[in-house]
C-alpha positions as a Python dict, from the first residue, in 0.01 Angstrom:
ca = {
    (1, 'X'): (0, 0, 0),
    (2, 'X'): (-125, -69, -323),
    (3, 'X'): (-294, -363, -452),
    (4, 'X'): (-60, -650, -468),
    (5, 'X'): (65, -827, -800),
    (6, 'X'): (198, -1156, -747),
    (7, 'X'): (505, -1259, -847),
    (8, 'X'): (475, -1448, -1190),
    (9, 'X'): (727, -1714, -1072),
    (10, 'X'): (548, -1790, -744),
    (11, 'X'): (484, -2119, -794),
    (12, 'X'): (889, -2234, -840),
    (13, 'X'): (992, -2193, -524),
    (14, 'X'): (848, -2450, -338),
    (15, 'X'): (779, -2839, -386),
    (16, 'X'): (371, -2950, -378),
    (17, 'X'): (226, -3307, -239),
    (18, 'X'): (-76, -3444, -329),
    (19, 'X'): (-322, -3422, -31),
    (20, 'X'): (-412, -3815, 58),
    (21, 'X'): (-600, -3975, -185),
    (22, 'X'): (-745, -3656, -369),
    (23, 'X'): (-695, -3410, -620),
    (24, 'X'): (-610, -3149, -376),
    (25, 'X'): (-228, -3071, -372),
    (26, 'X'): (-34, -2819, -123),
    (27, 'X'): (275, -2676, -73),
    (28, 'X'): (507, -2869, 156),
    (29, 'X'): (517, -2529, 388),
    (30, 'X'): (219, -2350, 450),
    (31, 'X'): (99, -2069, 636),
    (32, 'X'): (-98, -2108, 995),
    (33, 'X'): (-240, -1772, 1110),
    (34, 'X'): (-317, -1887, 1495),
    (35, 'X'): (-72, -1626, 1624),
    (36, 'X'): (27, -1299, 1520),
    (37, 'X'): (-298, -1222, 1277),
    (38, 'X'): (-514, -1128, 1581),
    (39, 'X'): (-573, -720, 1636),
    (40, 'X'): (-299, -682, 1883),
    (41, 'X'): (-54, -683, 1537),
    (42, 'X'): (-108, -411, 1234),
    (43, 'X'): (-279, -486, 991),
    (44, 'X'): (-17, -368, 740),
    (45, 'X'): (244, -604, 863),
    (46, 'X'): (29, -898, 823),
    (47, 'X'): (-81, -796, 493),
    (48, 'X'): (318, -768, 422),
    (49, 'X'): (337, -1136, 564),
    (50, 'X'): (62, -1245, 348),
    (51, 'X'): (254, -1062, 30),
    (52, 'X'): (528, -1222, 84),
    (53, 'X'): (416, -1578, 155),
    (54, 'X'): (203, -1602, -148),
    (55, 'X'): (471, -1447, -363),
    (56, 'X'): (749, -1758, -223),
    (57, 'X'): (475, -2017, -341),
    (58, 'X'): (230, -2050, -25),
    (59, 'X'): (-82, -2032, -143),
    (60, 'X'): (-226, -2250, 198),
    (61, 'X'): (-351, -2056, 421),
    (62, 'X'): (-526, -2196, 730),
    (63, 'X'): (-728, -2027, 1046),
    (64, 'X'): (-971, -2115, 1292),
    (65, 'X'): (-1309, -1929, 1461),
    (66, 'X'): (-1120, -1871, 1757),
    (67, 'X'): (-802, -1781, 1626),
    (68, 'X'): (-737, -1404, 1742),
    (69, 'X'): (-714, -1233, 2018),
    (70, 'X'): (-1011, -1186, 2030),
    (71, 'X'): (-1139, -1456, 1872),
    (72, 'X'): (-1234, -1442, 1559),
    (73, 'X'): (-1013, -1149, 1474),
    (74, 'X'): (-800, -1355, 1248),
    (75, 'X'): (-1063, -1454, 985),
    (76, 'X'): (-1177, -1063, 1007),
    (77, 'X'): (-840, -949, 921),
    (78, 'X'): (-791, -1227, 656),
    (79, 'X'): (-1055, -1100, 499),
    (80, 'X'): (-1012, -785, 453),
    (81, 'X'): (-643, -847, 352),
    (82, 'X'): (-815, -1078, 126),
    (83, 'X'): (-1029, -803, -63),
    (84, 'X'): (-711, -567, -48),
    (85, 'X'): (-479, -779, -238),
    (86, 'X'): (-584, -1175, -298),
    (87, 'X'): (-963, -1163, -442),
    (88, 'X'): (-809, -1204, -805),
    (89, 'X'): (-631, -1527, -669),
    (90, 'X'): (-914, -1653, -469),
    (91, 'X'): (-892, -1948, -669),
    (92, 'X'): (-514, -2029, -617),
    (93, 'X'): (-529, -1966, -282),
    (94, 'X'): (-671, -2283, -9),
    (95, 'X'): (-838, -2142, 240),
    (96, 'X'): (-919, -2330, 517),
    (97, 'X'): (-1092, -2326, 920),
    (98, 'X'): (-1227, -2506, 1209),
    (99, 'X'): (-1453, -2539, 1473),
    (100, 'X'): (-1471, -2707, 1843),
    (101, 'X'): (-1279, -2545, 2057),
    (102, 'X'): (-1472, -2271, 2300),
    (103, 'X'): (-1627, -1964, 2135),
    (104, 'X'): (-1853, -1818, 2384),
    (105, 'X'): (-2134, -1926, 2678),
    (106, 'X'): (-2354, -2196, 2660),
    (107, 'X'): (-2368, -2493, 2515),
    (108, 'X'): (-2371, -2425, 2162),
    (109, 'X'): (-2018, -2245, 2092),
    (110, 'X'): (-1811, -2571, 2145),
    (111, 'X'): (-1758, -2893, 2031),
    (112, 'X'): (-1857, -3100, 1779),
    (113, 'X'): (-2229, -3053, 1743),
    (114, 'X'): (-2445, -3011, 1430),
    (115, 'X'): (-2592, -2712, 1555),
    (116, 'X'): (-2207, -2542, 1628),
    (117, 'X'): (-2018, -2653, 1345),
    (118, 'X'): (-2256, -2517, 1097),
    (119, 'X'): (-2337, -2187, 1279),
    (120, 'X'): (-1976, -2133, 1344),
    (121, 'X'): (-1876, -2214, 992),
    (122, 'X'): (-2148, -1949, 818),
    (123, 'X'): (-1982, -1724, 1078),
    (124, 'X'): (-1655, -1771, 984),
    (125, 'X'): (-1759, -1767, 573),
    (126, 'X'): (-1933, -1383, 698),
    (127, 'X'): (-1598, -1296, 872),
    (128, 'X'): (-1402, -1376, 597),
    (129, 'X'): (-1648, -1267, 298),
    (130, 'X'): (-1624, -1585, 155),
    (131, 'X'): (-1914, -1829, 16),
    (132, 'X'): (-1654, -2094, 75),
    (133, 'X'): (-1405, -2246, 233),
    (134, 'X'): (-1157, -2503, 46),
    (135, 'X'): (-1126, -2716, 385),
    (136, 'X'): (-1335, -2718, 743),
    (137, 'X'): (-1278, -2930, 991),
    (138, 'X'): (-1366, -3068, 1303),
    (139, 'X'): (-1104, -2869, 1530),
    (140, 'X'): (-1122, -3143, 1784),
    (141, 'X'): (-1322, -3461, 1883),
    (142, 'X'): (-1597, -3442, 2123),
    (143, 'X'): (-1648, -3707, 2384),
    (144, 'X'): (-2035, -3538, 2437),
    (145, 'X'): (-2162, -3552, 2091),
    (146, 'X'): (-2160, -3895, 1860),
    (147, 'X'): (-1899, -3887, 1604),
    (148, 'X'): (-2153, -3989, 1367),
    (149, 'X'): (-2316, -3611, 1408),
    (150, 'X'): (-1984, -3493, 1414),
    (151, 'X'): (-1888, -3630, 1069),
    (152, 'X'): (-2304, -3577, 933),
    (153, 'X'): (-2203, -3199, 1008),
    (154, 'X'): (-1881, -3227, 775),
    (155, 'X'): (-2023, -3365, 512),
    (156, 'X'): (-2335, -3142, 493),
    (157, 'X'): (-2071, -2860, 524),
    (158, 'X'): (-1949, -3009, 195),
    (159, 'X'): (-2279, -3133, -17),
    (160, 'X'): (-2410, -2801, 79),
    (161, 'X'): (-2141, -2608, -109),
    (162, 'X'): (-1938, -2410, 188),
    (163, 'X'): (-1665, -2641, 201),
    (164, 'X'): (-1476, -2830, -110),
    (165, 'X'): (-1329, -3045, 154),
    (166, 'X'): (-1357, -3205, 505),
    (167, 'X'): (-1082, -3286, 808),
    (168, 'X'): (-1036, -3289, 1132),
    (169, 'X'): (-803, -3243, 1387),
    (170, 'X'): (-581, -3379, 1691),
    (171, 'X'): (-797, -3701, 1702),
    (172, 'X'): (-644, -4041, 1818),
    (173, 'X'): (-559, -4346, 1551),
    (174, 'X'): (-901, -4522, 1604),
    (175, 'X'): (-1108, -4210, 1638),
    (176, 'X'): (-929, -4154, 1295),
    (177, 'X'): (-1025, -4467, 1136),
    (178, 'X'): (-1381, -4439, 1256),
    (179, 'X'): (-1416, -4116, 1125),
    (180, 'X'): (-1300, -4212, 765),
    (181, 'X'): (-1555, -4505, 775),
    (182, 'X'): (-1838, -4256, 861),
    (183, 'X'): (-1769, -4014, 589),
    (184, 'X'): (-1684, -4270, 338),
    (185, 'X'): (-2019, -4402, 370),
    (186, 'X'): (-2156, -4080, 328),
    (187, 'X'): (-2002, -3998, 33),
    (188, 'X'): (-1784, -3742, 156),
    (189, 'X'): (-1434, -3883, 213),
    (190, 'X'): (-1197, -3700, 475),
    (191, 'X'): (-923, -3563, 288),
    (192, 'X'): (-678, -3463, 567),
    (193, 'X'): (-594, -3462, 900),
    (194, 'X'): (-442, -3189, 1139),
    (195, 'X'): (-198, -3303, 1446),
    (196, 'X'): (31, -3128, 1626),
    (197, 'X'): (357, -3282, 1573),
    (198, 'X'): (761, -3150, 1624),
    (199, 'X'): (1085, -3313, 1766),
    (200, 'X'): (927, -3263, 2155),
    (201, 'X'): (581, -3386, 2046),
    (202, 'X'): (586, -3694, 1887),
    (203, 'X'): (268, -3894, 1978),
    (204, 'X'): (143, -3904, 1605),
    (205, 'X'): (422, -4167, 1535),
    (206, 'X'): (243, -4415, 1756),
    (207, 'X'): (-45, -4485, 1453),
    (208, 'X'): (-132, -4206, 1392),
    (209, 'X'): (54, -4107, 1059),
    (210, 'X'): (-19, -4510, 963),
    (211, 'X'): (-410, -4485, 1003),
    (212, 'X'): (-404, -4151, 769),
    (213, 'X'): (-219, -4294, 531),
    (214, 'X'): (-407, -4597, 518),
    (215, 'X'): (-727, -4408, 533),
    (216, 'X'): (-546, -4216, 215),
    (217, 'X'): (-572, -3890, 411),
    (218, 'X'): (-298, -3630, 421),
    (219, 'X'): (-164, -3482, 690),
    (220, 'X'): (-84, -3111, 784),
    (221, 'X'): (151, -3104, 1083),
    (222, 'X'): (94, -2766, 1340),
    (223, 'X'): (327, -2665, 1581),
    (224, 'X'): (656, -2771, 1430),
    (225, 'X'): (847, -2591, 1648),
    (226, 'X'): (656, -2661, 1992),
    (227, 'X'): (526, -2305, 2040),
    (228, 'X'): (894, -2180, 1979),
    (229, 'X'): (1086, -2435, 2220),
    (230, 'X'): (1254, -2515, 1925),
    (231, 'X'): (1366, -2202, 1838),
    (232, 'X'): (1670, -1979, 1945),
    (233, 'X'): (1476, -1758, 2166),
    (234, 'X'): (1481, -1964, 2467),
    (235, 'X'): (1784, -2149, 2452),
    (236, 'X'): (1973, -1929, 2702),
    (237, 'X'): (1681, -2008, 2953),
    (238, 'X'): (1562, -1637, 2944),
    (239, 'X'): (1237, -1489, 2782),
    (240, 'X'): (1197, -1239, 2585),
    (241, 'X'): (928, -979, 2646),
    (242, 'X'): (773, -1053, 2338),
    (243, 'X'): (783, -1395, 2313),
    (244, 'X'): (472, -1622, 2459),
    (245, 'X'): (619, -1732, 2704),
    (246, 'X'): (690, -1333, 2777),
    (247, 'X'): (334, -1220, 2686),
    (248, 'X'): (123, -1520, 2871),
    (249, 'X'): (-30, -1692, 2573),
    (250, 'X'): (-343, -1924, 2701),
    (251, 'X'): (-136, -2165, 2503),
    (252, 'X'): (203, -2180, 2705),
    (253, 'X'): (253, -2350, 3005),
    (254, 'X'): (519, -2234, 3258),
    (255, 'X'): (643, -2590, 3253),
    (256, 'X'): (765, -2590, 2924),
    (257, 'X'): (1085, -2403, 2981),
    (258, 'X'): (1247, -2662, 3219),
    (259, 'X'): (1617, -2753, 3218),
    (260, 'X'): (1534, -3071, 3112),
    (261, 'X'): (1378, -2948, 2747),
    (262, 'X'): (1597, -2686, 2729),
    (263, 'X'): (1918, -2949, 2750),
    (264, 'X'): (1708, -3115, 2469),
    (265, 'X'): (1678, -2805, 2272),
    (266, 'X'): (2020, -2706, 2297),
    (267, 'X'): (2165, -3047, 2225),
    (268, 'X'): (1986, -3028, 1864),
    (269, 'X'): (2066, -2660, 1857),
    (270, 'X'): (2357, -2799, 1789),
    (271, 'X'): (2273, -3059, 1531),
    (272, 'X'): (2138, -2838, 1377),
    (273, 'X'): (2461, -2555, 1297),
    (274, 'X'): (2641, -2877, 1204),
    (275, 'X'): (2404, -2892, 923),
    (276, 'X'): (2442, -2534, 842),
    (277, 'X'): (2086, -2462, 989),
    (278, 'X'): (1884, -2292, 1246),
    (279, 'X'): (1768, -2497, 1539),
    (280, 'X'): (1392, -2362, 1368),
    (281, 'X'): (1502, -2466, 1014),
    (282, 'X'): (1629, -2817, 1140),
    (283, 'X'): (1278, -2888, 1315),
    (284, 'X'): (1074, -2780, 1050),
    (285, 'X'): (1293, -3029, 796),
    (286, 'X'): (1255, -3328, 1034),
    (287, 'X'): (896, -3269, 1028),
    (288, 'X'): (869, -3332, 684),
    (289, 'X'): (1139, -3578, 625),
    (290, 'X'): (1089, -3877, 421),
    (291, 'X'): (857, -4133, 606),
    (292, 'X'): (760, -4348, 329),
    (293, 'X'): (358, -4337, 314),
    (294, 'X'): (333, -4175, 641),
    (295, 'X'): (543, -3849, 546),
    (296, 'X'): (366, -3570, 655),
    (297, 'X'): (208, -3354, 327),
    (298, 'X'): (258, -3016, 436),
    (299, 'X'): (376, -2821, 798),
    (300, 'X'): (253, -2564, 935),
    (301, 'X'): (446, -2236, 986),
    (302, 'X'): (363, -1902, 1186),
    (303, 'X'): (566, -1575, 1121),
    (304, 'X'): (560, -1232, 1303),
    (305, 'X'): (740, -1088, 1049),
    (306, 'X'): (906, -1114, 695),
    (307, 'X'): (1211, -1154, 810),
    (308, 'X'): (1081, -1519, 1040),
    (309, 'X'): (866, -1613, 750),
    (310, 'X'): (1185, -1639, 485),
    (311, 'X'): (1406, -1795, 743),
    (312, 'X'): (1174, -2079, 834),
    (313, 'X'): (1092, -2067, 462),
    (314, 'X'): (1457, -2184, 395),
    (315, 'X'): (1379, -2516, 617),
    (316, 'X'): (1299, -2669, 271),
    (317, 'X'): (1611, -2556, 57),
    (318, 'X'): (1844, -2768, 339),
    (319, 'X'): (2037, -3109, 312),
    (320, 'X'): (1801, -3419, 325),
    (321, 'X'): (1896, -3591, 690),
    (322, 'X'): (2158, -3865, 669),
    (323, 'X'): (2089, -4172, 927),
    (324, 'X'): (2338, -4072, 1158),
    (325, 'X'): (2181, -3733, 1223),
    (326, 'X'): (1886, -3909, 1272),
    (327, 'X'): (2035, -4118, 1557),
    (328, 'X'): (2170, -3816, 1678),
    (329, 'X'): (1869, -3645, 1676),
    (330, 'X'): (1601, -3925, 1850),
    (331, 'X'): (1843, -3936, 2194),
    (332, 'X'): (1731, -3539, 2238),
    (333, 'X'): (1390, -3550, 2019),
    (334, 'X'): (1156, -3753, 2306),
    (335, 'X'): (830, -3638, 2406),
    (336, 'X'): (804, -3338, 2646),
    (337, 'X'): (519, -3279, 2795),
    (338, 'X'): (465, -2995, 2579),
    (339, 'X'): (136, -3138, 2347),
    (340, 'X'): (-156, -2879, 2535),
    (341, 'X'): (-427, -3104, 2311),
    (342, 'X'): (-368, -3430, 2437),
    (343, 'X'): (-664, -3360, 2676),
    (344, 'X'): (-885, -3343, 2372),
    (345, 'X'): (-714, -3653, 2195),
    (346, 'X'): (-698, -3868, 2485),
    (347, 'X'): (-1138, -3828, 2569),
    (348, 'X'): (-1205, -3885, 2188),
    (349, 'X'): (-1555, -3985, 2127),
}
């Protein structure tokens, strides 16, 4: 492939929100590259993912160290997609990564220390041949290290020029508000925060979305479709080879294809054709549906191919909910026990 041009109407196709309280705007879908950017994919068709995306408006773009396999691969192959076709758009693009979760042995490649948030983050700058990164965050609280370190590591991540902006991620409503206090005293306000969130996982609703919105942070929604529960893959109750549940992601859990979710699934499966959507489309939509202040900013989207990236791409181009789909939808949308960080958000520091 050759260098790519970008389209020169990019930036019509999709809606942009003001991140919290800052300058900082993104578009209401963006582009997660925990699964399917790691070396077990080409390189070519992520680099035609990354086309494609950034041509339909998505210009966020957000990784982790230890996103893979193995970890790390992601940023590695980010960045050298990056110096194949997106260096002239560097600034257009908003890059973004974390750190907390487990990297390697010892002490020092997890959690929320000084020591591992910094190291990590010059690592993952080096992986990706950047000199910064538009937003790190804290990937997850640490019930070991003081938040106040936690938060002193952000904001030196920040003053210090590798970051033009701080968050963090899955931590509870008061760890939230405690947080924002810290950096706001610093000087160094948190901009946005990261939960999971989708029609089976709903535990930011309990304060969550009200303490980032009062803390004027934004918030960027992962896993809208609960690891692809709320998909058509599974809805027969089978599994396809290549699906995670098929391929034994670390993040699925064999519980998560019981009758009782499935029942759930297929219920708004059909919800969703009434609406002249995808079961996928539908969930990504009801993520982002009008909550007042506490709408979410911008969710979070993973694509193996093209093909899934345009279709859940088309979540945004679909009716606005009425109330009575909304009634419809809470009896089947209840918690599932499919949220794999609540570990991490329940021991916040």
């Amino acid at each position: 492939m050759d260098a790519h041009v970008a389209r020169q109407d990019r930036y019509e196709s999709l809606e942009y929100r003001a991140c919290g309280r800052s300058g900082l705007r993104l578009p209401r879908l963006s582009l997660g590259l925990w699964q399917n950017f790691g070396d077990d994919r080409s390189l070519e068709g992520q680099r035609a993912i990354l086309r494609r995306a950034f041509d339909l408006g998505v210009f966020h773009f957000d990784l982790a160290n230890n996103y893979g396999p193995p970890k790390g691969a992601s940023e590695t192959n980010f960045g050298r997609i990056l110096d194949l076709d997106f260096r002239p758009y560097r600034d257009e693009m908003v890059i973004t990564t974390k750190a907390g979760w487990v990297m390697g042995p010892g002490p020092h490649q997890q959690g929320g220390s000084r020591k591992y948030l910094l190291s990590s983050l010059d690592r993952s700058l080096a992986r990706m041949g950047l000199d910064h990164v538009d937003i790190f965050y804290s990937h997850r609280p640490d019930p070991d290290t003081p938040l106040e370190e936690t938060m002193l590591a952000l904001h030196h991540a920040v003053v210090s020029g590798r970051a033009l902006y701080a968050g963090i991620s899955s931590y509870a409503p008061e760890a939230t508000r405690r947080a924002a206090a810290i950096m706001r005293d610093l000087g160094t306000p948190l901009v946005v925060h990261q939960p999971s969130y989708s029609m089976l996982n709903r535990w930011v609703e309990d304060g969550l979305l009200t303490a980032a919105a009062d803390e004027g942070m934004g918030v960027v929604a992962f896993s809208p479709l609960a690891q692809g529960l709320l998909t058509s893959r599974y809805l027969d109750g089978s599994v396809p080879g290549d699906s995670r549940a098929g391929v034994g992601r670390p993040s699925w859990r064999e519980n998560m294809l019981s009758e009782n979710i499935l029942e759930r699934a297929r219920a708004l499966n059909g919800i969703a054709a009434e609406r002249g959507q995808t079961l996928a489309q539908m969930a990504i939509a009801w993520v982002l549906r009008d909550q007042g202040p506490r709408t979410v900013t911008t969710a979070l989207i993973g694509a193996s191919s093209v093909e899934q990236l345009e279709q859940n791409l088309a979540a945004v181009g679909g009716p606005d909910f009425t109330e009575e789909e909304l009634r419809a939808i809470d009896r089947w949308a209840v918690d599932s026990d499919v949220n794999i960080w609540w570990g991490a958000t329940a021991s916040t520091p």
